[in-house]
mmCIF file with all atom_site columns, C-alpha atoms in Angstrom:
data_model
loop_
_atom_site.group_PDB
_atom_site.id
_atom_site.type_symbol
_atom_site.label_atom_id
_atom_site.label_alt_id
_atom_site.label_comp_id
_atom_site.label_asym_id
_atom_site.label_entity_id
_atom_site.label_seq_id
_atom_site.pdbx_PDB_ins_code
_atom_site.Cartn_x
_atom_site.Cartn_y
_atom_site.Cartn_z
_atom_site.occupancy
_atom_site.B_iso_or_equiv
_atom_site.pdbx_formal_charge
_atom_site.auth_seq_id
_atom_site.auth_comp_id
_atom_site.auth_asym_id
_atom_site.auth_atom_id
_atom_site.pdbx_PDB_model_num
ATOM 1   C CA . UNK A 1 1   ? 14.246  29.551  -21.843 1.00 69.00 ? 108 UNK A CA 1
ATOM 2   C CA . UNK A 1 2   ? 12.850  29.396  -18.138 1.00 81.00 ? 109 UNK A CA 1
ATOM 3   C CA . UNK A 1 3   ? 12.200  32.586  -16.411 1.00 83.00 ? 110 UNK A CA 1
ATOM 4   C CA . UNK A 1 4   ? 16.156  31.596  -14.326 1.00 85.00 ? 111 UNK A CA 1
ATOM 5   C CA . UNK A 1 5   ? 18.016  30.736  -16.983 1.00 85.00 ? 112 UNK A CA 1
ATOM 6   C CA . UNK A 1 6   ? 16.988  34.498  -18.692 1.00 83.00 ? 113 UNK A CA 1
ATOM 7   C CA . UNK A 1 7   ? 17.382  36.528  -15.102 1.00 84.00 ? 114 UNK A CA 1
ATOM 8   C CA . UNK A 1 8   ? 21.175  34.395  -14.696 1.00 84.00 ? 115 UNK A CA 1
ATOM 9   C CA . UNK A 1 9   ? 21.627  35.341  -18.266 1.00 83.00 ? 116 UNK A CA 1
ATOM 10  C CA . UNK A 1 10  ? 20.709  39.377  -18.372 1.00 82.00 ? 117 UNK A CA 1
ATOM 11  C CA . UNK A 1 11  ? 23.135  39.611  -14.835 1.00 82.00 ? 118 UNK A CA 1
ATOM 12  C CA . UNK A 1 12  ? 26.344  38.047  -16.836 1.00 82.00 ? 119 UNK A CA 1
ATOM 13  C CA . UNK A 1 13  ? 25.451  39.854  -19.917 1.00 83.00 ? 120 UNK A CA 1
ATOM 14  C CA . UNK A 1 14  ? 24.453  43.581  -18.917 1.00 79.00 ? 121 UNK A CA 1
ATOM 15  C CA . UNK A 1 15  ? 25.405  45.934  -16.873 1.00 77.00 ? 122 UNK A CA 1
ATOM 16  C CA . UNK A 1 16  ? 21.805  47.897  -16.274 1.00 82.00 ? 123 UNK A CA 1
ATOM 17  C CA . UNK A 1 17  ? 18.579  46.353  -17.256 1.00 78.00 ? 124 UNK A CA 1
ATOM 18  C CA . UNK A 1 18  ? 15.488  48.042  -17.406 1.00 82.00 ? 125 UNK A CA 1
ATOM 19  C CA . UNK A 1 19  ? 12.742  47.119  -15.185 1.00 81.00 ? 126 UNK A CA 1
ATOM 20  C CA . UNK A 1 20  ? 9.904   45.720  -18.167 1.00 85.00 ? 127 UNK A CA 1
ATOM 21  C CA . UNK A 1 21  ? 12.521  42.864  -18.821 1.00 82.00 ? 128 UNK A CA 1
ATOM 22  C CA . UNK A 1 22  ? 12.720  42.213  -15.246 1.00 85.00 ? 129 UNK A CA 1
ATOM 23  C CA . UNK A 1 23  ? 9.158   42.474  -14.862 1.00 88.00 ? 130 UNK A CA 1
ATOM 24  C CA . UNK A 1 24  ? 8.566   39.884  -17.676 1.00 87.00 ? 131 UNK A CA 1
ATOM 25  C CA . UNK A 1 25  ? 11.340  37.715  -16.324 1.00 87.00 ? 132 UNK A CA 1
ATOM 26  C CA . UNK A 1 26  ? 10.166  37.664  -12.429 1.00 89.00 ? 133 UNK A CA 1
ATOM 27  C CA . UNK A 1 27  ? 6.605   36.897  -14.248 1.00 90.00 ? 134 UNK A CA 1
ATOM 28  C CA . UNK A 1 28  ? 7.844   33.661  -15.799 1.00 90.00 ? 135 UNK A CA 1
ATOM 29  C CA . UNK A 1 29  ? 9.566   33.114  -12.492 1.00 91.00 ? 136 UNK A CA 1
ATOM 30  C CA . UNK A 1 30  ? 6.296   33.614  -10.469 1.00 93.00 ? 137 UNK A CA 1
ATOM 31  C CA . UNK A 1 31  ? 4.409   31.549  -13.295 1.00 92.00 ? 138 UNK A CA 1
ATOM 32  C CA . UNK A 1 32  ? 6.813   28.481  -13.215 1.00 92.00 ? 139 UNK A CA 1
ATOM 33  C CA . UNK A 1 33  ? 6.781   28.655  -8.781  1.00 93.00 ? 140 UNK A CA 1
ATOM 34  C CA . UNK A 1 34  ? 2.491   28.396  -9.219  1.00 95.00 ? 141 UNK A CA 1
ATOM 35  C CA . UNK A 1 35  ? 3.006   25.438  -11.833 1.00 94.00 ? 142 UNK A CA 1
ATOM 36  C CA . UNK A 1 36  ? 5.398   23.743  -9.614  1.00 94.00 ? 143 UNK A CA 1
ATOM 37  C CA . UNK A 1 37  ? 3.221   24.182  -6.372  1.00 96.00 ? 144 UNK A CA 1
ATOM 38  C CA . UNK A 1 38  ? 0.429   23.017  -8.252  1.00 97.00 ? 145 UNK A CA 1
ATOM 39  C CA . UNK A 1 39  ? 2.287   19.737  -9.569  1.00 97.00 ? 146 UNK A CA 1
ATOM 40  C CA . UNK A 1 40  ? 3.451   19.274  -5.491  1.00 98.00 ? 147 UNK A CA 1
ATOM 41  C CA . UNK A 1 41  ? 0.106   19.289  -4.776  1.00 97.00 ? 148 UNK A CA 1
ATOM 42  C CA . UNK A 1 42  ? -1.361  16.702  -7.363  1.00 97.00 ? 149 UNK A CA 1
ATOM 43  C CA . UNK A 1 43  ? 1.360   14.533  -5.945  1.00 98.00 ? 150 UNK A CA 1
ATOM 44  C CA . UNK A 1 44  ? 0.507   15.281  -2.562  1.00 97.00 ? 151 UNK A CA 1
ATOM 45  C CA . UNK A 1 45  ? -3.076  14.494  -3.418  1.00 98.00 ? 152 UNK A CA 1
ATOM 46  C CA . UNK A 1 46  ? -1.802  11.049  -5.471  1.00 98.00 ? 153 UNK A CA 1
ATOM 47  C CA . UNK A 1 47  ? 0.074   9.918   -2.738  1.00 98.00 ? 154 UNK A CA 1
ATOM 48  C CA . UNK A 1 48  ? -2.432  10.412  -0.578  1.00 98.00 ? 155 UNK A CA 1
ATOM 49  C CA . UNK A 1 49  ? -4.858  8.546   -2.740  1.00 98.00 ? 156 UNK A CA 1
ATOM 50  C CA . UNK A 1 50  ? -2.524  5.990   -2.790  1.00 98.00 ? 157 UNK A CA 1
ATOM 51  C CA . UNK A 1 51  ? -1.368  5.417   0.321   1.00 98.00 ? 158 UNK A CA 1
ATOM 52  C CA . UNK A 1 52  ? -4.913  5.145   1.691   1.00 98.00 ? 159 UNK A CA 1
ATOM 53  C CA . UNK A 1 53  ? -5.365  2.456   -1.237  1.00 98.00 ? 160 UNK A CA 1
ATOM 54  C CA . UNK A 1 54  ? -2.399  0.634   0.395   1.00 98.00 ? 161 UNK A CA 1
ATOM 55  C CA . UNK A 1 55  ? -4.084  0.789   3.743   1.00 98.00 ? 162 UNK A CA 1
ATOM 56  C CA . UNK A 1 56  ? -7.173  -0.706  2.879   1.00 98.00 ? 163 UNK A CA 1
ATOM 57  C CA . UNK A 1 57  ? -5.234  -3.507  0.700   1.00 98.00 ? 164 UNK A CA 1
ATOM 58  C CA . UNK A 1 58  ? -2.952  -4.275  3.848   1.00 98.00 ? 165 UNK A CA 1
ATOM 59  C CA . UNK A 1 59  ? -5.905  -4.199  5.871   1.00 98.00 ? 166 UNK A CA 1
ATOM 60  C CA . UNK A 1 60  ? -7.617  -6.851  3.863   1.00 98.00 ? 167 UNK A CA 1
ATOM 61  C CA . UNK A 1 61  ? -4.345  -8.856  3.752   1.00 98.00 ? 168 UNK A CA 1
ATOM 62  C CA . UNK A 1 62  ? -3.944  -9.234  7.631   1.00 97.00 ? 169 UNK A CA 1
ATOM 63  C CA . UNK A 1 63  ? -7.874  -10.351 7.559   1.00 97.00 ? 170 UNK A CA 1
ATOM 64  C CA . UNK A 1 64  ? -6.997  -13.036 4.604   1.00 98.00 ? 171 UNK A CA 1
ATOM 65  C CA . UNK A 1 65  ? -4.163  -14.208 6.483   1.00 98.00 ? 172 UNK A CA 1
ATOM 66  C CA . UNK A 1 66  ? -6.432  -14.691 10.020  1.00 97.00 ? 173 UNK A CA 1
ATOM 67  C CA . UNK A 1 67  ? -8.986  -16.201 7.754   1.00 98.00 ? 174 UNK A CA 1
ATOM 68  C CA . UNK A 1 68  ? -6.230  -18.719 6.451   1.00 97.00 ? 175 UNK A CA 1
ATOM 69  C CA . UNK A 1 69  ? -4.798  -19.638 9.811   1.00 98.00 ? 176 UNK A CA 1
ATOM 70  C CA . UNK A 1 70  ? -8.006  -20.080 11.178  1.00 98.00 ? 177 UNK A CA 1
ATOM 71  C CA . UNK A 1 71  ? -8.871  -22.386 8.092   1.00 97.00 ? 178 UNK A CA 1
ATOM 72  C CA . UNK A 1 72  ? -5.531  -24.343 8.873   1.00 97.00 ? 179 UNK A CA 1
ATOM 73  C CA . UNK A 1 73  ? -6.328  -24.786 12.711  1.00 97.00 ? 180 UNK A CA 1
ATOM 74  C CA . UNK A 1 74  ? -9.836  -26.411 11.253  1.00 98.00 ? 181 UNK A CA 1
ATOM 75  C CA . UNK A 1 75  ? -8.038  -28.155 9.073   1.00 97.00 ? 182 UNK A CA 1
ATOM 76  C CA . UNK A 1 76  ? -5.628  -29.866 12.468  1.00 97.00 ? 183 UNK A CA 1
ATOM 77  C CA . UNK A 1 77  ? -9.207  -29.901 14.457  1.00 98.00 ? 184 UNK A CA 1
ATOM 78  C CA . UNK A 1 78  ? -11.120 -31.908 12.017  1.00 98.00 ? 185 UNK A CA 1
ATOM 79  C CA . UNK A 1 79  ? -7.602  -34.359 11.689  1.00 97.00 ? 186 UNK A CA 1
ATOM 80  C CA . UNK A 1 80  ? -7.646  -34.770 15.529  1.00 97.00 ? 187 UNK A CA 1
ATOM 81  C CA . UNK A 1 81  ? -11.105 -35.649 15.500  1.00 97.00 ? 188 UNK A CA 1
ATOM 82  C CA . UNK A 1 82  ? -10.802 -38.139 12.669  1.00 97.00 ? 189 UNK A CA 1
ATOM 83  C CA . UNK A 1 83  ? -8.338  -39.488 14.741  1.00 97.00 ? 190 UNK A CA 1
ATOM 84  C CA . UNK A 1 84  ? -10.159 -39.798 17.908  1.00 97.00 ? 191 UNK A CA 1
ATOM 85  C CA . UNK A 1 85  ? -13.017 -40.919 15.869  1.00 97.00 ? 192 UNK A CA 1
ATOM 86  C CA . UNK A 1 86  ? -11.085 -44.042 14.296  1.00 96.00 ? 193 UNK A CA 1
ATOM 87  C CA . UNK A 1 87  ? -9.104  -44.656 17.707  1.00 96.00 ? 194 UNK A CA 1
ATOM 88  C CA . UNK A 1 88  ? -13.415 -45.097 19.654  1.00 96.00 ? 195 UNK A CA 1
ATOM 89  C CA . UNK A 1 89  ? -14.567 -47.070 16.390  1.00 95.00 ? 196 UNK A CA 1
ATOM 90  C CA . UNK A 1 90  ? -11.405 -49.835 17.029  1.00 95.00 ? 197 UNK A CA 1
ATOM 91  C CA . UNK A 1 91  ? -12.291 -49.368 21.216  1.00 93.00 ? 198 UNK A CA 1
ATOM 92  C CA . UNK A 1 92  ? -16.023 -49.941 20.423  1.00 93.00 ? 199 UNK A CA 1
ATOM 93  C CA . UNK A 1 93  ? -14.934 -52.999 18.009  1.00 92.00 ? 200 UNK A CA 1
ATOM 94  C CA . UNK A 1 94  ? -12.657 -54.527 20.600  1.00 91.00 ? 201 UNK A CA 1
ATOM 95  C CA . UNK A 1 95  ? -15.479 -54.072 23.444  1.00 89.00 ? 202 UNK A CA 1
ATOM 96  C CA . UNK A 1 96  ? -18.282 -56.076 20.705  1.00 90.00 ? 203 UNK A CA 1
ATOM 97  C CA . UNK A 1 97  ? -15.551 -58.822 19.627  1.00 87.00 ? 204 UNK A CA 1
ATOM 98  C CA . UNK A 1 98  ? -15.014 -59.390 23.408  1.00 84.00 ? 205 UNK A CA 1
ATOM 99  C CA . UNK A 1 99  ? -18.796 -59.207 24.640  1.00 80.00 ? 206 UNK A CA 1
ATOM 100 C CA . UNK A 1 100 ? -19.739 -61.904 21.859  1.00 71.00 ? 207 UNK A CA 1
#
C-alpha cells in the first residue's frame, strides 16, 4: 500500500493517530515524490535525447531532399542539352547535304 492510500486510510479509520505512524507514512510519501521526480527527469532527459535525434534526422532529410531536386534539375539540364545537341547535329547535316 502507497504511502496515500495508508494516510487516506488511518483519517477514515481513527480518530487520533500517533505521530511514528505518521512519520512512517509521510516517509513513504516523501520516498514515492523523490522516485517520481527522478522518473520526470529520465524522461525529461529521454526526450531530450530524442528530440535532438529528430533534429539531426530532419536536418539530414531537408539536405536529401535538396540533393534530390538538384539531381532532378540535372536530370532536365542534361535532357535539354541532348536536345539541343540532336536539333545542331540535323542543322550541321542539312548545312553538309546542301554544301555538297
Amino acid at each position: 500500500m502507497n504511502g496515500i492510500d495508508e494516510l487516506k486510510n488511518l483519517i477514515q479509520n481513527q480518530k487520533s493517530v500517533s505521530t511514528k505512524k505518521l512519520e512512517i507514512v509521510v516517509e513513504k510519501i516523501e520516498k514515492m515524490y523523490l522516485a517520481q521526480g527522478k522518473r520526470i527527469n529520465s524522461q525529461k532527459n529521454q526526450l531530450s535525447i530524442v528530440n535532438t535525434q529528430y533534429q539531426r534526422e530532419k536536418e539530414k532529410a531537408k539536405r536529401r531532399k535538396a540533393m534530390v531536386q538538384q539531381f532532378e534539375d540535372f536530370k532536365l539540364h542534361h535532357k535539354n542539352l541532348e536536345r539541343q545537341h540532336e536539333y545542331l547535329l540535323e542543322k550541321l547535316k542539312k548545312l553538309q547535304e546542301v554544301s555538297k
